[in-house]
Short mmCIF file of C-alpha atoms and ligand atoms in Angstrom, two decimals:
data_model
loop_
_atom_site.label_atom_id
_atom_site.label_comp_id
_atom_site.label_asym_id
_atom_site.label_seq_id
_atom_site.Cartn_x
_atom_site.Cartn_y
_atom_site.Cartn_z
CA UNK Y 20 61.44 153.13 155.49
CA UNK Y 21 63.83 151.14 157.95
CA UNK Y 22 67.52 151.05 157.07
CA UNK Y 23 69.74 148.03 156.31
CA UNK Y 24 72.01 147.36 159.24
CA UNK Y 25 75.21 146.35 157.48
CA UNK Y 26 78.40 144.83 158.84
CA UNK Y 27 81.65 144.27 157.16
CA UNK Y 28 84.05 141.28 157.74
CA UNK Y 29 87.89 141.64 156.77
CA UNK Y 30 88.67 145.21 157.00
CA UNK Y 31 91.68 145.30 154.65
CA UNK Y 32 92.37 146.80 151.18
CA UNK Y 33 89.05 146.31 149.43
CA UNK Y 34 86.91 146.82 152.47
CA UNK Y 35 88.67 150.27 153.03
CA UNK Y 36 88.83 151.35 149.38
CA UNK Y 37 85.38 150.38 148.25
CA UNK Y 38 83.00 148.58 150.46
CA UNK Y 39 82.90 150.71 153.56
CA UNK Y 40 83.07 154.31 151.90
CA UNK Y 41 80.20 153.06 149.85
CA UNK Y 42 77.93 152.18 152.47
CA UNK Y 43 79.07 154.97 154.66
CA UNK Y 44 77.84 157.27 151.80
CA UNK Y 45 74.21 155.69 151.65
CA UNK Y 46 72.97 157.46 154.65
CA UNK Y 47 69.39 157.08 153.56
CA UNK Y 48 69.42 153.23 153.33
CA UNK Y 49 72.24 151.99 155.48
CA UNK Y 50 73.44 151.82 159.07
CA UNK Y 51 76.87 150.95 158.97
CA UNK Y 52 76.73 148.95 162.19
CA UNK Y 53 79.44 146.65 163.00
CA UNK Y 54 83.01 145.39 161.69
CA UNK Y 55 84.90 142.16 162.33
CA UNK Y 56 88.61 141.43 161.61
CA UNK Y 57 91.06 138.91 163.01
CA UNK Y 58 93.21 142.15 163.18
CA UNK Y 59 91.02 143.98 165.74
CA UNK Y 60 93.18 146.93 165.83
CA UNK Y 61 92.47 147.45 162.06
CA UNK Y 62 88.66 147.08 162.49
CA UNK Y 63 88.84 149.48 165.48
CA UNK Y 64 90.59 152.23 163.53
CA UNK Y 65 88.15 152.03 160.76
CA UNK Y 66 85.09 151.99 163.18
CA UNK Y 67 86.50 155.21 164.73
CA UNK Y 68 87.07 156.82 161.29
CA UNK Y 69 83.63 155.82 160.15
CA UNK Y 70 81.82 156.26 163.38
CA UNK Y 71 80.65 152.53 163.48
CA UNK Y 72 79.47 151.35 166.65
CA UNK Y 73 80.46 147.76 167.00
CA UNK Y 74 83.66 146.00 166.42
CA UNK Y 75 83.92 142.16 167.13
CA UNK Y 76 86.50 139.57 167.41
CA UNK Y 77 84.10 136.80 166.50
CA UNK Y 78 81.80 137.14 163.55
CA UNK Y 79 79.07 135.14 165.19
CA UNK Y 80 78.70 138.24 167.45
CA UNK Y 81 78.48 140.61 164.37
CA UNK Y 82 75.63 138.45 162.87
CA UNK Y 83 73.46 139.24 165.93
CA UNK Y 84 73.64 142.86 165.11
CA UNK Y 85 73.04 143.16 161.46
CA UNK Y 86 70.93 142.23 158.65
CA UNK Y 87 73.68 141.94 155.77
CA UNK Y 88 77.40 141.43 155.72
CA UNK Y 89 79.85 142.21 153.24
CA UNK Y 90 82.75 139.59 153.25
CA UNK Y 91 86.28 140.91 152.35
CA UNK Y 92 88.57 138.39 153.82
CA UNK Y 93 91.07 136.25 151.66
CA UNK Y 94 89.48 133.82 149.22
CA UNK Y 95 89.98 130.78 151.45
CA UNK Y 96 87.61 132.00 154.15
CA UNK Y 97 84.69 133.15 151.77
CA UNK Y 98 82.51 129.88 151.78
CA UNK Y 99 82.79 129.16 155.38
CA UNK Y 100 82.05 132.80 156.50
CA UNK Y 101 79.28 133.19 154.06
CA UNK Y 102 77.69 130.00 155.01
CA UNK Y 103 77.90 130.96 158.78
CA UNK Y 104 76.10 134.25 157.95
CA UNK Y 105 73.56 132.71 155.89
CA UNK Y 106 72.70 130.02 158.55
CA UNK Y 107 72.45 133.09 160.96
CA UNK Y 108 69.83 134.52 158.65
CA UNK Y 109 72.09 137.55 157.31
CA UNK Y 110 72.10 138.35 153.66
CA UNK Y 111 75.64 138.05 152.03
CA UNK Y 112 77.73 140.06 149.76
CA UNK Y 113 80.99 138.36 149.08
CA UNK Y 114 84.19 139.69 147.37
CA UNK Y 115 85.28 137.93 144.29
CA UNK Y 116 85.87 135.16 143.58
CA UNK Y 117 82.79 133.77 144.94
CA UNK Y 118 85.17 130.96 146.43
CA UNK Y 119 88.23 129.13 145.49
CA UNK Y 120 86.20 125.76 144.35
CA UNK Y 121 82.88 125.03 142.70
CA UNK Y 122 81.87 122.56 145.48
CA UNK Y 123 82.35 125.54 147.99
CA UNK Y 124 80.20 127.78 145.88
CA UNK Y 125 77.50 125.12 145.91
CA UNK Y 126 77.48 124.75 149.54
CA UNK Y 127 77.03 128.56 149.70
CA UNK Y 128 74.06 128.50 147.41
CA UNK Y 129 72.44 125.85 149.34
CA UNK Y 130 72.77 127.84 152.40
CA UNK Y 131 71.38 130.80 150.97
CA UNK Y 132 68.38 128.99 149.55
CA UNK Y 133 67.79 126.97 152.87
CA UNK Y 134 67.74 130.19 154.81
CA UNK Y 135 65.92 132.30 152.16
CA UNK Y 136 68.65 134.92 152.26
CA UNK Y 137 70.12 136.70 149.39
CA UNK Y 138 73.87 135.91 148.32
CA UNK Y 139 75.88 137.85 145.80
CA UNK Y 140 79.39 138.41 144.55
CA UNK Y 141 81.46 141.62 144.01
CA UNK Y 142 82.14 141.30 140.40
CA UNK Y 143 81.85 145.01 139.91
CA UNK Y 144 83.18 145.33 136.25
CA UNK Y 145 79.26 144.64 135.32
CA UNK Y 146 78.48 148.14 136.99
CA UNK Y 147 80.96 149.77 134.49
CA UNK Y 148 79.15 152.38 132.02
CA UNK Y 149 80.63 150.18 129.21
CA UNK Y 150 79.57 146.94 130.47
CA UNK Y 151 75.90 148.22 130.88
CA UNK Y 152 75.85 149.56 127.54
CA UNK Y 153 77.21 146.41 125.97
CA UNK Y 154 74.67 144.61 127.85
CA UNK Y 155 71.86 146.67 126.67
CA UNK Y 156 73.19 146.55 123.07
CA UNK Y 157 73.19 142.70 123.05
CA UNK Y 158 69.81 142.33 124.48
CA UNK Y 159 68.49 144.83 121.81
CA UNK Y 160 69.81 142.52 118.99
CA UNK Y 161 72.45 144.91 117.85
CA UNK Y 162 75.17 142.29 117.08
CA UNK Y 163 72.61 139.20 116.58
CA UNK Y 164 73.62 135.93 118.30
CA UNK Y 165 77.14 136.09 119.64
CA UNK Y 166 79.66 133.88 118.19
CA UNK Y 167 83.18 134.40 119.04
CA UNK Y 168 84.40 136.19 122.11
CA UNK Y 169 88.09 137.43 123.12
CA UNK Y 170 88.95 138.36 126.48
CA UNK Y 171 92.06 139.97 127.62
CA UNK Y 172 92.94 141.18 131.06
CA UNK Y 173 96.50 142.15 130.67
CA UNK Y 174 99.27 143.79 133.02
CA UNK Y 175 102.92 144.56 132.34
CA UNK Y 176 105.31 143.62 135.06
CA UNK Y 177 102.75 144.45 137.92
CA UNK Y 178 102.65 141.45 140.26
CA UNK Y 179 100.93 142.77 143.50
CA UNK Y 180 103.71 143.01 145.86
CA UNK Y 181 101.64 143.34 148.84
CA UNK Y 182 98.69 141.74 150.80
CA UNK Y 183 97.47 138.31 150.03
CA UNK Y 184 97.47 137.97 146.33
CA UNK Y 185 100.72 135.58 145.90
CA UNK Y 186 99.59 133.65 148.71
CA UNK Y 187 98.40 130.29 147.26
CA UNK Y 188 97.07 128.78 150.30
CA UNK Y 189 94.69 131.99 151.12
CA UNK Y 190 93.82 132.73 147.51
CA UNK Y 191 93.92 129.44 145.61
CA UNK Y 192 95.69 130.95 142.41
CA UNK Y 193 97.20 134.21 141.17
CA UNK Y 194 96.60 136.38 137.89
CA UNK Y 195 93.41 134.24 136.92
CA UNK Y 196 91.64 134.00 140.23
CA UNK Y 197 92.47 137.63 141.18
CA UNK Y 198 92.03 139.67 137.68
CA UNK Y 199 90.95 137.23 135.05
CA UNK Y 200 87.93 136.30 137.02
CA UNK Y 201 86.23 139.77 136.56
CA UNK Y 202 86.71 139.75 132.73
CA UNK Y 203 85.56 136.04 132.88
CA UNK Y 204 82.40 136.95 134.75
CA UNK Y 205 81.65 140.01 132.44
CA UNK Y 206 82.05 137.85 129.27
CA UNK Y 207 79.55 135.09 130.55
CA UNK Y 208 77.04 137.76 131.74
CA UNK Y 209 77.10 139.67 128.38
CA UNK Y 210 76.82 136.44 126.70
CA UNK Y 211 73.61 135.46 128.73
CA UNK Y 212 75.15 132.64 130.83
CA UNK Y 213 76.01 130.02 128.29
CA UNK Y 214 76.83 126.50 129.50
CA UNK Y 215 80.86 125.71 129.12
CA UNK Y 216 81.43 122.36 127.66
CA UNK Y 217 84.85 122.05 127.37
CA UNK Y 218 88.07 124.12 128.63
CA UNK Y 219 91.73 123.97 127.42
CA UNK Y 220 93.97 126.11 130.02
CA UNK Y 221 97.68 126.67 130.38
CA UNK Y 222 99.07 128.42 133.36
CA UNK Y 223 102.63 130.07 133.63
CA UNK Y 224 104.78 131.38 136.34
CA UNK Y 225 107.98 131.30 134.62
CA UNK Y 226 108.58 135.15 134.64
CA UNK Y 227 107.91 135.81 138.49
CA UNK Y 228 109.84 132.64 139.44
CA UNK Y 229 112.99 134.07 137.52
CA UNK Y 230 115.25 135.94 139.76
CA UNK Y 231 115.76 139.67 139.50
CA UNK Y 232 112.46 140.51 137.55
CA UNK Y 233 111.48 144.31 137.16
CA UNK Y 234 108.19 144.66 138.84
CA UNK Y 235 106.25 147.98 138.95
CA UNK Y 236 103.70 146.81 141.91
CA UNK Y 237 106.31 146.29 144.68
CA UNK Y 238 108.53 143.37 145.67
CA UNK Y 239 107.82 139.67 146.11
CA UNK Y 240 109.85 136.79 146.79
CA UNK Y 241 110.59 134.80 143.53
CA UNK Y 242 111.74 131.78 145.30
CA UNK Y 243 108.38 131.46 147.26
CA UNK Y 244 106.09 132.46 144.42
CA UNK Y 245 103.82 129.64 143.51
CA UNK Y 246 100.85 131.34 141.79
CA UNK Y 247 100.18 131.87 138.08
CA UNK Y 248 101.11 135.08 136.55
CA UNK Y 249 100.11 134.39 132.97
CA UNK Y 250 96.96 132.23 131.90
CA UNK Y 251 95.69 131.35 128.42
CA UNK Y 252 92.43 129.38 127.75
CA UNK Y 253 90.19 128.44 124.99
CA UNK Y 254 86.54 127.66 125.97
CA UNK Y 255 83.68 125.94 124.13
CA UNK Y 256 80.03 126.23 124.89
CA UNK Y 257 76.82 124.00 124.26
CA UNK Y 258 75.26 126.42 121.77
CA UNK Y 259 78.58 126.43 119.60
CA UNK Y 260 80.06 129.67 121.16
CA UNK Y 261 83.72 129.78 121.84
CA UNK Y 262 85.93 132.29 123.85
CA UNK Y 263 89.53 132.72 123.82
CA UNK Y 264 90.93 133.97 126.83
CA UNK Y 265 94.22 135.56 128.36
CA UNK Y 266 95.13 137.40 131.27
CA UNK Y 267 98.54 138.26 133.06
CA UNK Y 268 100.03 140.23 135.89
CA UNK Y 269 103.39 140.29 134.35
CA UNK Y 270 103.35 139.76 130.64
CA UNK Y 271 106.02 141.17 128.36
CA UNK Y 272 103.87 143.43 126.41
CA UNK Y 273 103.88 147.06 125.37
CA UNK Y 274 101.38 148.40 127.98
CA UNK Y 275 98.42 147.31 130.32
CA UNK Y 276 94.87 146.78 128.75
CA UNK Y 277 91.78 145.10 129.17
CA UNK Y 278 89.78 144.10 126.29
CA UNK Y 279 86.43 142.25 125.61
CA UNK Y 280 85.24 141.94 122.34
CA UNK Y 281 82.22 139.70 120.99
CA UNK Y 282 81.61 139.01 117.40
CA UNK Y 283 78.06 138.16 116.45
CA UNK Y 284 76.07 137.03 113.51
CA UNK Y 285 75.11 140.66 112.43
CA UNK Y 286 77.50 142.90 114.32
CA UNK Y 287 80.28 142.90 116.96
CA UNK Y 288 81.28 144.99 119.75
CA UNK Y 289 84.42 146.13 122.19
CA UNK Y 290 83.41 146.72 125.66
CA UNK Y 291 86.69 148.85 126.56
CA UNK Y 292 86.09 151.30 125.01
CA UNK Y 293 82.65 150.77 124.01
CA UNK Y 294 82.28 150.60 120.09
CA UNK Y 295 79.73 148.77 118.04
CA UNK Y 296 80.58 147.19 114.62
CA UNK Y 297 77.73 146.50 112.00
CA UNK Y 298 76.84 147.01 108.45
CA UNK Y 299 74.60 149.82 107.18
CA UNK Y 300 73.90 150.98 103.84
CA UNK Y 301 75.74 148.28 101.97
CA UNK Y 302 79.18 149.10 103.99
CA UNK Y 303 80.81 148.35 107.40
CA UNK Y 304 79.69 150.69 109.85
CA UNK Y 305 81.24 151.88 113.08
CA UNK Y 306 79.63 153.61 116.06
CA UNK Y 307 80.90 154.88 119.53
CA UNK Y 308 78.90 156.60 122.27
CA UNK Y 309 79.76 159.84 123.83
CA UNK Y 310 79.89 158.37 127.34
CA UNK Y 311 79.36 161.19 130.05
CA UNK Y 312 81.86 160.62 133.13
CA UNK Y 313 79.83 159.07 135.74
CA UNK Y 314 80.63 160.57 139.14
CA UNK Y 315 79.39 157.37 140.98
CA UNK Y 316 81.81 154.52 140.84
CA UNK Y 317 80.98 150.93 139.82
CA UNK Y 318 81.57 150.05 143.44
CA UNK Y 319 78.75 152.61 144.56
CA UNK Y 320 76.12 150.90 142.01
CA UNK Y 321 77.32 147.35 143.39
CA UNK Y 322 76.83 148.38 146.92
CA UNK Y 323 73.38 149.98 145.91
CA UNK Y 324 72.07 147.10 143.83
CA UNK Y 325 72.84 144.67 146.97
CA UNK Y 326 71.38 147.14 149.62
CA UNK Y 327 68.34 147.73 147.42
CA UNK Y 328 67.93 144.08 146.92
CA UNK Y 329 68.26 143.26 150.62
CA UNK Y 330 65.28 146.08 151.13
CA UNK Y 331 63.34 144.27 148.71
CA UNK Y 332 63.49 147.18 146.05
CA UNK Y 333 65.66 145.54 143.27
CA UNK Y 334 66.77 142.28 142.03
CA UNK Y 335 70.57 141.20 142.45
CA UNK Y 336 72.52 141.94 139.14
CA UNK Y 337 75.30 139.25 140.17
CA UNK Y 338 73.59 135.89 140.91
CA UNK Y 339 75.25 133.39 142.71
CA UNK Y 340 74.82 130.62 140.32
CA UNK Y 341 76.47 132.85 137.61
CA UNK Y 342 79.49 133.52 140.01
CA UNK Y 343 79.77 129.75 140.60
CA UNK Y 344 80.30 129.13 136.74
CA UNK Y 345 82.96 131.42 136.81
CA UNK Y 346 84.77 129.53 139.66
CA UNK Y 347 83.95 126.10 137.84
CA UNK Y 348 85.64 127.56 134.78
CA UNK Y 349 88.90 128.71 136.68
CA UNK Y 350 88.99 125.29 138.40
CA UNK Y 351 88.70 123.64 134.90
CA UNK Y 352 91.42 125.84 133.47
CA UNK Y 353 93.74 125.28 136.50
CA UNK Y 354 92.90 121.41 136.06
CA UNK Y 355 93.59 121.51 132.29
CA UNK Y 356 96.84 123.01 132.85
CA UNK Y 357 98.00 120.54 135.48
CA UNK Y 358 96.99 117.62 133.34
CA UNK Y 359 97.90 118.87 129.91
CA UNK Y 360 94.53 117.66 128.62
CA UNK Y 361 91.19 119.37 127.88
CA UNK Y 362 88.43 119.39 130.81
CA UNK Y 363 84.77 118.47 129.92
CA UNK Y 364 82.11 120.38 132.00
CA UNK Y 365 78.45 119.34 132.39
N1 NAD C 413 86.86 143.44 143.55
C1 NAD C 413 88.06 143.72 143.23
O1 NAD C 413 88.61 144.37 142.38
C2 NAD C 413 88.88 143.24 144.44
C3 NAD C 413 90.22 143.96 144.67
C4 NAD C 413 91.31 143.53 145.55
C5 NAD C 413 90.84 142.20 146.30
N2 NAD C 413 89.60 141.75 146.34
C6 NAD C 413 89.27 140.57 147.12
O2 NAD C 413 88.93 141.13 148.42
C7 NAD C 413 89.57 140.07 149.36
C8 NAD C 413 90.35 140.51 150.21
O3 NAD C 413 91.37 141.32 149.50
P1 NAD C 413 92.25 142.29 150.23
O4 NAD C 413 93.11 142.92 149.05
O5 NAD C 413 91.29 143.53 150.77
O6 NAD C 413 92.98 141.70 151.47
P2 NAD C 413 93.67 142.52 152.53
O7 NAD C 413 94.70 141.27 153.11
O8 NAD C 413 94.00 143.61 152.46
O9 NAD C 413 92.56 142.29 153.77
C9 NAD C 413 91.85 141.21 154.37
C10 NAD C 413 91.45 141.47 155.64
O10 NAD C 413 90.83 140.12 156.22
C11 NAD C 413 91.20 139.72 157.45
N3 NAD C 413 91.06 138.63 157.60
C12 NAD C 413 92.02 137.51 157.14
N4 NAD C 413 91.30 136.43 157.65
C13 NAD C 413 90.25 136.51 158.29
C14 NAD C 413 89.24 135.81 158.80
N5 NAD C 413 89.28 134.32 158.94
N6 NAD C 413 88.13 136.56 159.44
C15 NAD C 413 88.05 137.88 159.61
N7 NAD C 413 88.98 138.52 159.09
C16 NAD C 413 90.22 138.10 158.29
C17 NAD C 413 92.57 140.31 157.39
O11 NAD C 413 93.26 140.61 158.75
C18 NAD C 413 92.82 141.96 156.55
O12 NAD C 413 92.40 142.65 157.40
C19 NAD C 413 89.97 138.83 148.36
O13 NAD C 413 89.07 137.92 148.23
C20 NAD C 413 90.39 139.61 147.01
O14 NAD C 413 90.16 138.54 146.06
C21 NAD C 413 88.72 142.24 145.24
#
């Protein structure tokens, strides 16, 4: 079987922590062929460490050498680089969020369709063992029709003090577009892609803009801080479901936690940790699995799904239309907060 020639664009934190090691380990299916970064030394160092033959300054040169590419640049460049890759006939896995605006996502989807190439997005929470179990349980009818979903992606005093995360121009936002998007994506996937109809959102930056903050993840400049550090939202769907959402980098709460619970007609579940709530034998009934530790990471499964799909041996788990919906929701949350009114979606 011929191997997939893979390139990576943007050789920073997430490329080095997750994507490059995952592809480097897939020796039967992937040939890690080329890297590109505006910081050429960074790409050259990684190429040396992983024995990758090509480093380019221009991503158009990289496209000539690969079948597929993973884009790990700041959010601002996701759309333009993805479209350029797709137009060059290269499959694309782009880091989350798919792009900053829904219009950018639409252009990416159009380029994928026009050039008959695959386009996927790195929403890796879907590959956690708990999420996979929740999906199966819902599909098997364990909770009946979902009604009310609660999502919380919460950190206590952990604004990322490094990298691009607090740069609004490069990222488009803060805690919502960085952290909250994962849980929004996971919720929509578990709920089988419902169509949102109305969104109320409120964003806050008060904590991080206040001088002298205690922050456990490094230093940032409170004077130039211009992204959200705490966000709440209430979303309704065309089938009557509703979703209560909250995310924060910096909340004044007891401790960090990630929660996603779905209450359905016949039962409910928590994803992290996974628990099922039902009624049996005339009483309420809780069950939880004895989940074995999986030595392979969600990042590995994400890479494998993309590679196998490009090779024609699997189907993408994260579809671009789904990721576009997440971006559309985030846009609506930001807009609702700015305008202090609800936003209707069609
Ligand atoms: N899935 C996750 O959990 C997760 C975690 C962290 C970051 N991310 C996402 O990954 C992306 C990158 O984040 P990061 O933390 O790795 O950032 P980073 O700043 O550590 O790395 C980004 C790299 O991109 C390079 N770059 C910038 N503009 C470029 C351009 N136009 N062309 C080529 N290279 C360019 C930079 O030189 C840098 O090496 C962002 O979209 C972020 O949201 C996802």
